[in-house]
């Protein structure tokens, strides 16, 4: 049976999400765990609770800090990263004692975004690596435990002697094996993301902690 | 020589608290009134803009398709119904139709998206007709596809931001493992286009192994009878017609109910404020009976006294109105935010649109209603008999 023309139907409202609304996305994209309740205990087995903190360049020093971070990243500004991009940090607790952090960043990959998380102890040492998102048929090679464990124990210092454009350097990072040689963009993207992750943590948390009396 | 305005102002300032409270009442009612009138205009304008930005007034889909498409976009449902491409030609030949564009919506499961995977939606669009139907789309970088069969994609700004894509980068169609080159990134539009990935229709059909479409966008001629066109489209077998004018009407009907309620509240607020004005001015008149009597003995006519008291009402209403409108303008964005949270559907853009014309109209309304309310106390003051008032005071 055909519906009479000219009579607006309330069922048409069902179309709104598709036709009109398209729920406004945030002005800029932050990197958050998809399922923190399950991910935090997995990345920090000894944790009993966690607290979520949001921060951005505009709330923590603005343009000068942004420029300094860009400088530390090699002078290449991150894509789609205005000052108000919210970064999310998970502070991890064992009882009432803070035992570390989980922090993730977005990085450009070969076919899409890479969402790279690390869990860190209070000295800035990587305890676990978690690649939440990577596109491509090789995705499982990068998300495999074997690949991630290569970063455990590294600190920001391990990233200092590495050229992220040429993919060459020395030290522990140079020894990390690329599981998919044809996916060099994603491999270097992961390394760049880790570097960015640790630099942001250093700027916003570890350096601040060190300055405390 | 002291003017009527100065005398009226001084009279009002004698009882600062009373005048202040009356003023607050007028300020609040003007604030509510102008914001509501601003919302009235802004919402409709924003809704019209959203619908105009669709580029077409009518969409034709296979029956069942719209709801499944909505589900697909929201929850990852599948199983869309399809339309033969020949239907496009039959619709295009109708005299009321200006332009048509075929669209293929496809969703692919991406195991690496979100928690436990998610759906990536693609819009297959016809290079020859789709850009012409949406001439307002502007490119942040790049442009449309090189040809109708290109392995290329144009991304909405949010989609590109989410995937960190730039012009020249590659994207991978999940499940199918087909690579597409990003050739254009659109500027933000505030509509669904921001989150969409557009692919040439033929390319998406090839990727999906289909030769059909899911949707036909129709733009009618300016002078066309839209209702008649919709009626004729309903005759197409197994087709669902979605008219955006109907969608708009439905939304506006829902909004109108809420609007009448809020408008009633605004009118009540205005009436309460005006009762306050009458009370304040009348009290002031009664307290100054003796003084008015002396004025009359000195030669003031009832008309002079009427105008003097009326001027007090004018000052109260004009000041309250201006301050209320000023506050409404200053907090327009906040009102916008609150309204947006309260409404089930809020189009993009400015919802509370207050301009100079609307501000002046509101001010005139407040002053006119105020002056009407002030007539009784002014008339009462004008009728005061000098001897009675002086004797009464003694």
Coordinates of C-alpha atoms in Angstrom, one line a residue:
Chain A
X1 CA 0.0 0.0 0.0
X2 CA 1.3 3.4 -0.9
X3 CA 1.3 6.2 1.7
X4 CA -0.6 9.3 0.8
X5 CA 1.7 12.1 -0.4
X6 CA 1.9 15.3 1.5
X7 CA 1.3 13.7 4.9
X8 CA 4.4 14.0 7.0
X9 CA 5.2 10.9 8.8
X10 CA 6.8 10.8 12.3
X11 CA 8.6 7.7 11.0
X12 CA 10.5 10.0 8.8
X13 CA 12.3 11.2 11.9
X14 CA 14.0 7.9 11.9
X15 CA 15.9 9.1 8.9
X16 CA 17.2 12.1 10.7
X17 CA 20.4 10.5 11.9
X18 CA 21.2 9.5 8.4
X19 CA 19.9 12.4 6.5
X20 CA 20.5 15.5 8.6
X21 CA 21.9 15.1 12.0
X22 CA 25.2 13.2 11.5
X23 CA 26.0 13.7 15.2
X24 CA 28.6 16.5 15.3
X25 CA 32.0 15.0 15.8
X26 CA 34.4 16.7 18.2
X27 CA 36.4 19.6 16.8
X28 CA 39.5 17.6 17.1
X29 CA 40.1 13.9 17.7
X30 CA 41.6 12.6 20.9
X31 CA 43.0 9.2 21.5
X32 CA 41.1 7.2 24.1
X33 CA 40.9 3.6 25.1
X34 CA 37.9 1.9 23.5
X35 CA 37.1 0.0 26.7
X36 CA 39.1 1.4 29.6
X37 CA 37.4 -0.9 32.2
X38 CA 38.9 -3.9 30.4
X39 CA 42.0 -2.4 28.8
X40 CA 43.5 -0.8 32.0
X41 CA 43.7 -4.1 34.0
X42 CA 45.2 -5.8 30.9
X43 CA 47.8 -3.1 30.4
X44 CA 48.4 -2.7 34.2
X45 CA 47.6 -6.0 35.9
X46 CA 48.5 -4.8 39.4
X47 CA 46.2 -1.8 39.2
X48 CA 43.1 -1.6 41.3
X49 CA 41.6 1.7 39.9
X50 CA 42.3 4.5 37.5
X51 CA 41.5 8.1 37.0
X52 CA 41.0 9.8 33.6
X53 CA 42.6 13.2 33.0
X54 CA 42.1 15.3 29.9
X55 CA 44.6 18.0 28.9
X56 CA 45.5 20.0 25.9
X57 CA 48.2 22.4 24.8
X58 CA 45.9 25.3 25.3
X59 CA 45.3 24.4 28.9
X60 CA 49.0 23.6 29.6
X61 CA 51.2 26.4 28.3
X62 CA 49.6 27.1 24.9
X63 CA 51.6 28.1 21.8
X64 CA 55.2 28.1 23.3
X65 CA 54.8 24.6 24.7
X66 CA 53.3 23.4 21.4
X67 CA 56.2 24.9 19.4
X68 CA 58.7 23.3 21.8
X69 CA 57.1 19.9 21.4
X70 CA 57.0 20.3 17.6
X71 CA 60.7 21.1 17.8
X72 CA 61.4 18.0 19.9
X73 CA 59.4 15.9 17.4
X74 CA 61.8 17.0 14.6
X75 CA 60.0 20.2 13.5
X76 CA 57.2 18.4 11.7
X77 CA 53.8 19.6 13.1
X78 CA 51.4 16.8 13.7
X79 CA 48.4 16.5 11.3
X80 CA 45.1 17.9 12.4
X81 CA 46.5 18.9 15.8
X82 CA 45.4 22.3 16.8
X83 CA 46.1 23.6 20.3
X84 CA 42.8 22.4 21.7
X85 CA 43.2 18.7 20.8
X86 CA 42.3 16.9 24.0
X87 CA 44.8 14.3 25.1
X88 CA 43.5 11.7 27.6
X89 CA 45.7 10.3 30.3
X90 CA 44.8 7.4 32.5
X91 CA 46.4 7.6 36.0
X92 CA 46.7 4.2 37.4
X93 CA 46.4 3.4 41.1
X94 CA 47.1 0.4 43.3
X95 CA 44.9 1.1 46.3
X96 CA 45.5 4.8 47.0
X97 CA 49.0 4.8 45.6
X98 CA 49.7 6.0 42.0
X99 CA 51.7 3.4 40.2
X100 CA 51.8 4.7 36.6
X101 CA 50.1 6.0 33.5
X102 CA 48.5 4.8 30.3
X103 CA 48.6 7.3 27.5
X104 CA 47.8 7.1 23.8
X105 CA 48.4 9.2 20.7
X106 CA 47.1 9.2 17.1
X107 CA 49.7 8.9 14.4
X108 CA 49.4 8.9 10.6
X109 CA 49.7 5.3 9.3
X110 CA 49.8 3.9 5.8
X111 CA 46.0 3.4 5.3
X112 CA 44.6 5.2 8.2
X113 CA 45.2 6.3 11.8
X114 CA 47.4 4.4 14.2
X115 CA 46.2 4.6 17.8
X116 CA 49.3 3.8 19.9
X117 CA 49.1 3.3 23.7
X118 CA 51.7 2.6 26.3
X119 CA 51.6 1.9 30.0
X120 CA 54.4 3.7 31.8
X121 CA 55.7 3.4 35.3
X122 CA 56.4 6.6 37.4
X123 CA 59.9 6.9 35.9
X124 CA 58.6 6.9 32.3
X125 CA 59.6 3.3 31.5
X126 CA 57.4 1.5 29.0
X127 CA 55.6 -1.5 30.8
X128 CA 53.3 -2.5 27.9
X129 CA 52.6 -1.5 24.3
X130 CA 49.1 -1.6 22.8
X131 CA 48.2 -0.8 19.2
X132 CA 44.5 -0.1 19.4
X133 CA 44.0 0.7 15.7
X134 CA 45.9 0.0 12.5
X135 CA 44.5 -0.5 9.0
X136 CA 45.8 -3.1 6.5
X137 CA 46.0 -6.8 6.0
X138 CA 49.1 -6.9 8.2
X139 CA 47.3 -5.4 11.2
X140 CA 47.6 -8.6 13.3
X141 CA 51.4 -8.7 12.9
X142 CA 51.7 -5.2 14.5
X143 CA 49.2 -6.0 17.2
X144 CA 50.9 -9.3 18.0
X145 CA 52.4 -9.6 21.5
X146 CA 55.8 -10.5 19.9
X147 CA 56.0 -7.1 18.3
X148 CA 54.9 -5.1 21.4
X149 CA 57.2 -6.7 23.9
X150 CA 60.2 -5.3 22.0
X151 CA 59.4 -1.9 23.5
X152 CA 59.0 -3.0 27.1
X153 CA 61.6 -1.3 29.4
X154 CA 62.4 1.5 26.9
X155 CA 62.4 5.1 28.0
X156 CA 62.5 8.4 26.1
X157 CA 66.3 8.2 26.0
X158 CA 66.1 5.1 23.8
X159 CA 64.3 7.2 21.1
X160 CA 66.9 10.0 21.1
X161 CA 69.4 8.2 18.7
X162 CA 66.9 7.3 16.0
X163 CA 66.1 9.1 12.7
X164 CA 62.3 8.5 12.2
X165 CA 62.4 9.6 8.6
X166 CA 65.3 7.4 7.4
X167 CA 64.3 4.7 9.8
X168 CA 67.9 4.3 11.0
X169 CA 69.7 4.8 14.3
X170 CA 71.4 3.1 17.1
X171 CA 70.6 1.6 20.5
X172 CA 67.6 -0.5 21.6
X173 CA 65.1 1.1 19.2
X174 CA 67.3 0.3 16.1
X175 CA 67.1 -3.3 17.2
X176 CA 63.3 -3.5 17.0
X177 CA 62.3 -5.8 14.2
X178 CA 59.7 -4.7 11.6
X179 CA 57.3 -7.6 11.4
X180 CA 56.1 -6.5 7.9
X181 CA 58.9 -5.1 5.8
X182 CA 56.4 -3.8 3.1
X183 CA 54.6 -1.8 5.8
X184 CA 57.4 0.5 6.5
X185 CA 55.1 3.5 6.8
X186 CA 53.1 1.8 9.6
X187 CA 56.3 0.6 11.3
X188 CA 57.9 4.0 11.4
X189 CA 54.5 5.5 12.3
X190 CA 54.4 3.3 15.4
X191 CA 57.9 4.4 16.4
X192 CA 57.0 8.0 15.8
X193 CA 53.9 7.6 17.8
X194 CA 55.8 6.1 20.7
X195 CA 58.3 9.0 20.5
X196 CA 55.5 11.5 20.5
X197 CA 53.7 9.7 23.4
X198 CA 56.8 9.8 25.6
X199 CA 57.7 13.4 24.7
X200 CA 54.2 14.6 25.6
X201 CA 54.3 12.6 28.9
X202 CA 57.7 14.1 29.6
X203 CA 56.5 17.7 28.9
X204 CA 53.2 17.5 30.7
X205 CA 53.9 15.1 33.6
X206 CA 57.4 13.8 34.2
X207 CA 59.1 17.2 33.9
X208 CA 56.5 18.7 36.1
X209 CA 56.9 15.9 38.7
X210 CA 60.7 16.5 38.7
X211 CA 60.2 20.2 39.4
X212 CA 58.1 19.5 42.5
X213 CA 60.1 20.0 45.7
Chain B
X1 CA 15.1 74.6 32.7
X2 CA 14.6 71.1 34.1
X3 CA 13.1 68.7 31.5
X4 CA 10.2 66.3 31.9
X5 CA 12.7 63.4 31.6
X6 CA 14.9 64.7 34.4
X7 CA 11.9 65.1 36.7
X8 CA 10.6 61.6 35.9
X9 CA 14.1 60.1 36.4
X10 CA 14.5 61.8 39.8
X11 CA 11.0 60.5 40.8
X12 CA 12.1 57.0 39.9
X13 CA 15.3 57.3 41.8
X14 CA 13.6 58.3 45.0
X15 CA 12.6 54.7 45.6
X16 CA 15.7 52.9 44.3
X17 CA 14.8 49.4 45.5
X18 CA 11.3 49.5 44.2
X19 CA 12.4 50.9 40.8
X20 CA 15.3 48.4 40.7
X21 CA 13.1 45.4 41.2
X22 CA 10.6 46.6 38.6
X23 CA 13.5 47.1 36.2
X24 CA 14.8 43.5 36.9
X25 CA 11.3 42.2 36.0
X26 CA 11.3 44.1 32.7
X27 CA 14.9 43.0 31.9
X28 CA 14.1 39.4 32.5
X29 CA 10.9 39.5 30.4
X30 CA 12.7 41.3 27.5
X31 CA 15.5 38.8 27.7
X32 CA 13.2 35.9 27.5
X33 CA 11.1 37.5 24.8
X34 CA 13.9 38.5 22.4
X35 CA 15.7 35.1 22.9
X36 CA 12.5 33.3 22.1
X37 CA 11.9 35.4 19.0
X38 CA 15.5 34.9 18.1
X39 CA 15.2 31.1 18.5
X40 CA 12.0 31.2 16.4
X41 CA 13.9 32.7 13.5
X42 CA 17.2 31.0 14.1
X43 CA 15.9 27.4 14.3
X44 CA 13.9 27.6 11.1
X45 CA 16.8 29.2 9.3
X46 CA 19.3 26.6 10.5
X47 CA 16.9 23.8 9.6
X48 CA 16.4 25.2 6.1
X49 CA 20.1 25.6 5.7
X50 CA 20.7 21.9 6.8
X51 CA 18.0 20.8 4.3
X52 CA 19.4 23.0 1.5
X53 CA 22.8 21.6 2.1
X54 CA 21.5 18.2 1.3
X55 CA 21.5 19.5 -2.3
X56 CA 18.3 17.7 -3.2
X57 CA 14.7 18.1 -1.9
X58 CA 13.6 14.5 -2.4
X59 CA 15.3 11.1 -2.0
X60 CA 13.9 7.9 -3.5
X61 CA 15.0 4.6 -2.0
X62 CA 14.0 1.0 -2.3
X63 CA 11.3 0.3 0.3
X64 CA 12.7 -0.5 3.7
X65 CA 16.0 1.0 2.7
X66 CA 15.9 4.3 4.6
X67 CA 15.3 2.6 7.9
X68 CA 17.9 0.0 7.2
X69 CA 20.3 2.7 6.0
X70 CA 19.7 4.6 9.3
X71 CA 20.4 1.4 11.2
X72 CA 23.5 0.8 9.1
X73 CA 24.8 4.2 9.9
X74 CA 24.0 3.9 13.6
X75 CA 24.5 0.3 14.5
X76 CA 26.2 -1.4 11.6
X77 CA 23.2 -3.2 10.2
X78 CA 23.4 -4.6 6.7
X79 CA 21.2 -6.0 4.0
X80 CA 20.3 -2.9 2.0
X81 CA 17.8 -3.1 -0.8
X82 CA 18.8 -1.8 -4.1
X83 CA 17.4 0.1 -7.1
X84 CA 18.0 -0.6 -10.7
X85 CA 19.9 2.3 -12.4
X86 CA 17.2 2.5 -15.1
X87 CA 14.9 4.2 -12.5
X88 CA 17.2 7.2 -12.5
X89 CA 16.5 7.8 -16.2
X90 CA 12.7 7.4 -15.7
X91 CA 12.8 10.0 -12.9
X92 CA 15.1 12.4 -14.8
X93 CA 12.6 12.5 -17.7
X94 CA 9.8 14.0 -15.6
X95 CA 9.1 17.6 -16.4
X96 CA 9.2 18.8 -12.7
X97 CA 12.7 17.3 -12.2
X98 CA 15.7 19.6 -12.6
X99 CA 18.6 17.2 -11.6
X100 CA 19.0 13.7 -10.3
X101 CA 21.9 11.9 -8.9
X102 CA 22.3 8.2 -8.2
X103 CA 24.0 7.2 -4.9
X104 CA 25.2 3.9 -3.6
X105 CA 25.7 3.5 0.1
X106 CA 27.8 0.7 1.2
X107 CA 29.1 -0.4 4.6
X108 CA 32.0 -2.7 5.2
X109 CA 33.0 -4.3 8.5
X110 CA 36.4 -3.0 9.8
X111 CA 37.7 -5.4 12.5
X112 CA 40.2 -2.8 13.5
X113 CA 37.8 0.0 14.1
X114 CA 36.5 0.7 17.6
X115 CA 35.9 -1.9 20.3
X116 CA 35.6 -5.2 18.5
X117 CA 35.3 -3.7 15.1
X118 CA 33.0 -1.3 13.5
X119 CA 31.3 -0.3 10.2
X120 CA 33.0 2.0 7.7
X121 CA 30.5 3.7 5.4
X122 CA 31.2 4.7 1.8
X123 CA 29.1 6.9 -0.5
X124 CA 29.4 6.0 -4.2
X125 CA 28.5 9.2 -6.1
X126 CA 28.2 10.1 -9.7
X127 CA 31.0 12.5 -10.7
X128 CA 28.8 14.0 -13.5
X129 CA 25.8 14.9 -11.3
X130 CA 26.7 14.9 -7.6
X131 CA 29.1 17.8 -7.4
X132 CA 26.7 19.9 -9.5
X133 CA 24.0 19.2 -7.0
X134 CA 26.1 20.3 -4.1
X135 CA 27.9 23.4 -5.5
X136 CA 28.3 24.7 -2.0
X137 CA 30.8 22.0 -1.1
X138 CA 34.3 23.6 -0.8
X139 CA 37.6 21.8 -0.7
X140 CA 40.0 22.2 2.1
X141 CA 42.6 20.5 -0.2
X142 CA 42.5 18.8 -3.6
X143 CA 39.3 18.3 -5.6
X144 CA 36.9 15.7 -7.1
X145 CA 37.9 12.5 -8.7
X146 CA 39.8 12.4 -12.0
X147 CA 37.3 10.2 -13.7
X148 CA 34.2 8.1 -13.0
X149 CA 36.1 4.9 -12.6
X150 CA 39.1 6.2 -10.6
X151 CA 40.3 4.3 -7.5
X152 CA 40.0 7.6 -5.6
X153 CA 38.2 9.0 -2.6
X154 CA 37.1 12.4 -1.3
X155 CA 36.9 12.7 2.4
X156 CA 34.8 14.9 4.6
X157 CA 37.0 17.0 7.0
X158 CA 36.1 15.0 10.1
X159 CA 36.6 11.7 8.3
X160 CA 40.0 12.8 7.2
X161 CA 40.9 14.1 10.6
X162 CA 39.8 10.9 12.2
X163 CA 41.9 8.8 9.9
X164 CA 44.7 11.4 9.7
X165 CA 44.5 11.5 5.9
X166 CA 45.9 14.1 3.5
X167 CA 45.6 14.5 -0.2
X168 CA 47.8 11.9 -1.8
X169 CA 47.4 9.4 1.1
X170 CA 45.9 6.0 0.7
X171 CA 42.9 4.4 2.4
X172 CA 42.0 0.8 2.5
X173 CA 38.4 -0.4 2.0
X174 CA 37.9 -3.0 4.8
X175 CA 36.9 -6.5 3.9
X176 CA 37.7 -5.9 0.3
X177 CA 41.3 -4.8 0.8
X178 CA 41.0 -2.3 -2.1
X179 CA 43.3 0.8 -1.9
X180 CA 41.9 4.2 -2.8
X181 CA 43.9 7.4 -3.2
X182 CA 42.6 10.4 -1.3
X183 CA 42.3 13.2 -3.9
X184 CA 40.3 15.7 -2.0
X185 CA 39.4 16.8 1.6
X186 CA 36.3 18.9 2.0
X187 CA 36.0 21.9 4.2
X188 CA 33.9 21.5 7.3
X189 CA 30.2 21.9 6.6
X190 CA 28.6 21.0 9.9
X191 CA 26.5 18.3 8.1
X192 CA 26.8 14.6 7.6
X193 CA 29.2 15.3 4.7
X194 CA 31.9 16.0 7.3
X195 CA 32.1 12.3 8.3
X196 CA 31.6 10.8 4.8
X197 CA 33.9 9.1 2.4
X198 CA 32.9 9.7 -1.2
X199 CA 34.0 7.3 -3.9
X200 CA 33.1 7.3 -7.6
X201 CA 29.9 5.4 -8.1
X202 CA 31.3 3.0 -10.6
X203 CA 34.3 2.3 -8.4
X204 CA 32.2 1.5 -5.4
X205 CA 29.9 -0.7 -7.5
X206 CA 33.0 -2.6 -8.8
X207 CA 34.3 -3.0 -5.2
X208 CA 30.9 -4.3 -4.0
X209 CA 30.2 -6.4 -7.1
X210 CA 27.0 -4.6 -7.8
X211 CA 25.5 -2.7 -10.7
X212 CA 22.7 -1.1 -8.7
X213 CA 22.2 1.9 -6.4
X214 CA 20.6 2.5 -3.0
X215 CA 19.3 6.1 -3.4
X216 CA 18.3 8.7 -5.9
X217 CA 18.7 12.4 -4.9
X218 CA 16.2 14.6 -6.8
X219 CA 16.3 18.3 -7.2
X220 CA 13.1 19.8 -8.5
X221 CA 12.7 22.8 -10.8
X222 CA 12.1 26.1 -9.0
X223 CA 8.5 26.4 -10.2
X224 CA 7.7 22.7 -9.9
X225 CA 4.8 21.3 -8.0
X226 CA 6.7 19.4 -5.3
X227 CA 3.6 17.7 -3.9
X228 CA 2.6 16.6 -7.3
X229 CA 6.1 15.2 -8.0
X230 CA 6.1 13.4 -4.7
X231 CA 2.7 11.9 -5.5
X232 CA 3.9 10.6 -8.8
X233 CA 7.0 9.2 -7.3
X234 CA 4.9 7.3 -4.7
X235 CA 3.5 5.4 -7.7
X236 CA 6.9 3.8 -8.4
X237 CA 6.6 0.2 -7.3
X238 CA 8.5 -0.8 -4.1
X239 CA 9.9 2.7 -3.7
X240 CA 10.1 4.8 -0.6
X241 CA 10.0 8.6 -1.1
X242 CA 11.6 10.9 1.4
X243 CA 10.7 14.5 1.0
X244 CA 12.9 16.9 3.1
X245 CA 10.0 19.3 3.1
X246 CA 8.0 16.6 5.0
X247 CA 10.9 16.0 7.3
X248 CA 11.1 19.8 7.9
X249 CA 7.3 20.0 8.4
X250 CA 7.4 17.2 11.0
X251 CA 10.2 18.7 12.9
X252 CA 8.7 22.2 12.8
X253 CA 5.4 20.7 14.1
X254 CA 7.1 19.1 17.0
X255 CA 9.1 22.3 17.7
X256 CA 5.9 24.5 17.3
X257 CA 4.3 22.8 20.4
X258 CA 7.3 23.5 22.5
X259 CA 7.4 27.0 21.1
X260 CA 3.8 27.8 22.0
X261 CA 4.5 26.8 25.5
X262 CA 7.6 28.8 25.9
X263 CA 5.9 31.8 24.1
X264 CA 3.1 31.6 26.7
X265 CA 5.6 31.7 29.5
X266 CA 7.3 34.7 27.9
X267 CA 3.9 36.5 27.5
X268 CA 3.1 35.7 31.2
X269 CA 6.5 37.0 32.2
X270 CA 5.9 40.2 30.2
X271 CA 2.5 40.6 31.9
X272 CA 3.9 40.1 35.3
X273 CA 6.6 42.7 34.5
X274 CA 3.9 45.1 33.4
X275 CA 1.9 44.6 36.5
X276 CA 5.1 45.5 38.4
X277 CA 5.3 48.7 36.3
X278 CA 1.7 49.6 37.0
X279 CA 2.3 48.9 40.7
X280 CA 5.5 51.0 40.9
X281 CA 4.1 54.0 39.0
X282 CA 0.8 53.9 40.8
X283 CA 2.5 53.7 44.2
X284 CA 4.7 56.6 43.2
X285 CA 1.6 58.6 42.1
X286 CA -0.2 57.9 45.4
X287 CA 2.8 58.9 47.4
X288 CA 3.1 62.1 45.5
X289 CA -0.5 63.2 45.6
X290 CA 0.3 66.3 47.6
X291 CA 3.1 67.2 45.3
X292 CA 0.9 66.7 42.2
X293 CA -1.7 68.9 43.9
X294 CA 0.8 71.7 44.3
X295 CA 1.8 71.3 40.6
X296 CA -1.8 71.7 39.6
X297 CA -2.3 74.8 41.8
X298 CA 0.7 76.2 40.0
X299 CA -1.0 75.8 36.7
X300 CA -0.1 72.3 35.5
X301 CA -2.9 70.8 33.4
X302 CA -4.1 67.2 33.7
X303 CA -2.3 66.5 30.4
X304 CA 1.0 67.7 31.8
X305 CA 0.7 65.5 34.8
X306 CA -0.3 62.5 32.6
X307 CA 2.7 63.0 30.4
X308 CA 5.0 63.4 33.4
X309 CA 3.9 60.1 34.9
X310 CA 3.8 58.4 31.5
X311 CA 7.4 59.5 31.0
X312 CA 8.4 57.5 34.1
X313 CA 6.8 54.4 32.6
X314 CA 8.6 55.1 29.3
X315 CA 12.0 55.4 31.1
X316 CA 11.4 52.2 33.1
X317 CA 10.4 50.1 30.0
X318 CA 13.0 51.6 27.7
X319 CA 15.9 51.0 30.2
X320 CA 14.7 47.5 31.1
X321 CA 14.1 46.6 27.5
X322 CA 17.6 47.8 26.4
X323 CA 19.3 46.0 29.2
X324 CA 17.3 42.8 28.7
X325 CA 18.1 42.8 25.0
X326 CA 21.7 43.6 25.7
X327 CA 21.9 40.6 28.1
X328 CA 20.1 38.4 25.5
X329 CA 22.8 39.4 22.9
X330 CA 25.6 38.9 25.4
X331 CA 24.4 35.4 26.4
X332 CA 23.1 34.3 23.0
X333 CA 25.7 31.6 22.7
X334 CA 24.8 30.3 26.1
X335 CA 21.1 30.2 25.3
X336 CA 22.1 28.5 22.0
X337 CA 23.9 25.8 24.0
X338 CA 21.1 25.3 26.5
X339 CA 18.5 25.1 23.7
X340 CA 20.7 22.6 21.8
X341 CA 20.9 20.4 24.9
X342 CA 17.2 20.5 25.4
X343 CA 16.1 19.8 21.9
X344 CA 15.9 16.3 20.5
X345 CA 17.1 17.5 17.1
X346 CA 19.2 20.7 16.7
X347 CA 20.4 21.7 13.2
X348 CA 23.9 23.0 12.8
X349 CA 24.7 26.8 13.0
X350 CA 23.2 29.6 15.0
X351 CA 20.0 28.5 16.7
X352 CA 19.2 31.8 18.5
X353 CA 19.6 34.5 15.9
X354 CA 19.1 38.0 17.3
X355 CA 19.7 40.9 15.0
X356 CA 19.2 44.7 15.1
X357 CA 15.7 44.5 13.5
X358 CA 14.5 41.9 16.0
X359 CA 16.1 43.8 18.9
X360 CA 14.2 47.0 17.9
X361 CA 11.0 45.1 17.4
X362 CA 11.2 43.6 20.9
X363 CA 12.1 47.0 22.4
X364 CA 9.1 48.6 20.7
X365 CA 6.8 45.8 21.9
X366 CA 8.1 46.2 25.5
X367 CA 7.8 50.0 25.4
X368 CA 4.3 49.9 23.8
X369 CA 3.0 47.3 26.3
X370 CA 4.6 49.3 29.1
X371 CA 3.0 52.6 27.9
X372 CA -0.4 50.9 27.7
X373 CA 0.1 49.6 31.3
X374 CA 1.3 53.1 32.4
X375 CA -1.9 54.8 31.2
X376 CA -4.0 54.0 34.2
X377 CA -1.5 55.4 36.8
X378 CA -0.9 58.4 34.6
X379 CA -4.7 59.0 34.1
X380 CA -5.2 58.6 37.9
X381 CA -2.4 61.2 38.5
X382 CA -4.0 63.6 36.0
X383 CA -7.3 63.4 37.8
X384 CA -6.0 64.3 41.2
X385 CA -7.9 67.4 42.5
X386 CA -5.4 69.9 43.9
X387 CA -7.5 71.1 46.9
X388 CA -8.3 67.5 48.0
X389 CA -4.8 66.4 47.8
X390 CA -3.4 69.4 49.7
X391 CA -6.1 69.0 52.3
X392 CA -5.6 65.3 52.6
X393 CA -1.8 65.8 53.3
X394 CA -2.6 68.4 55.9

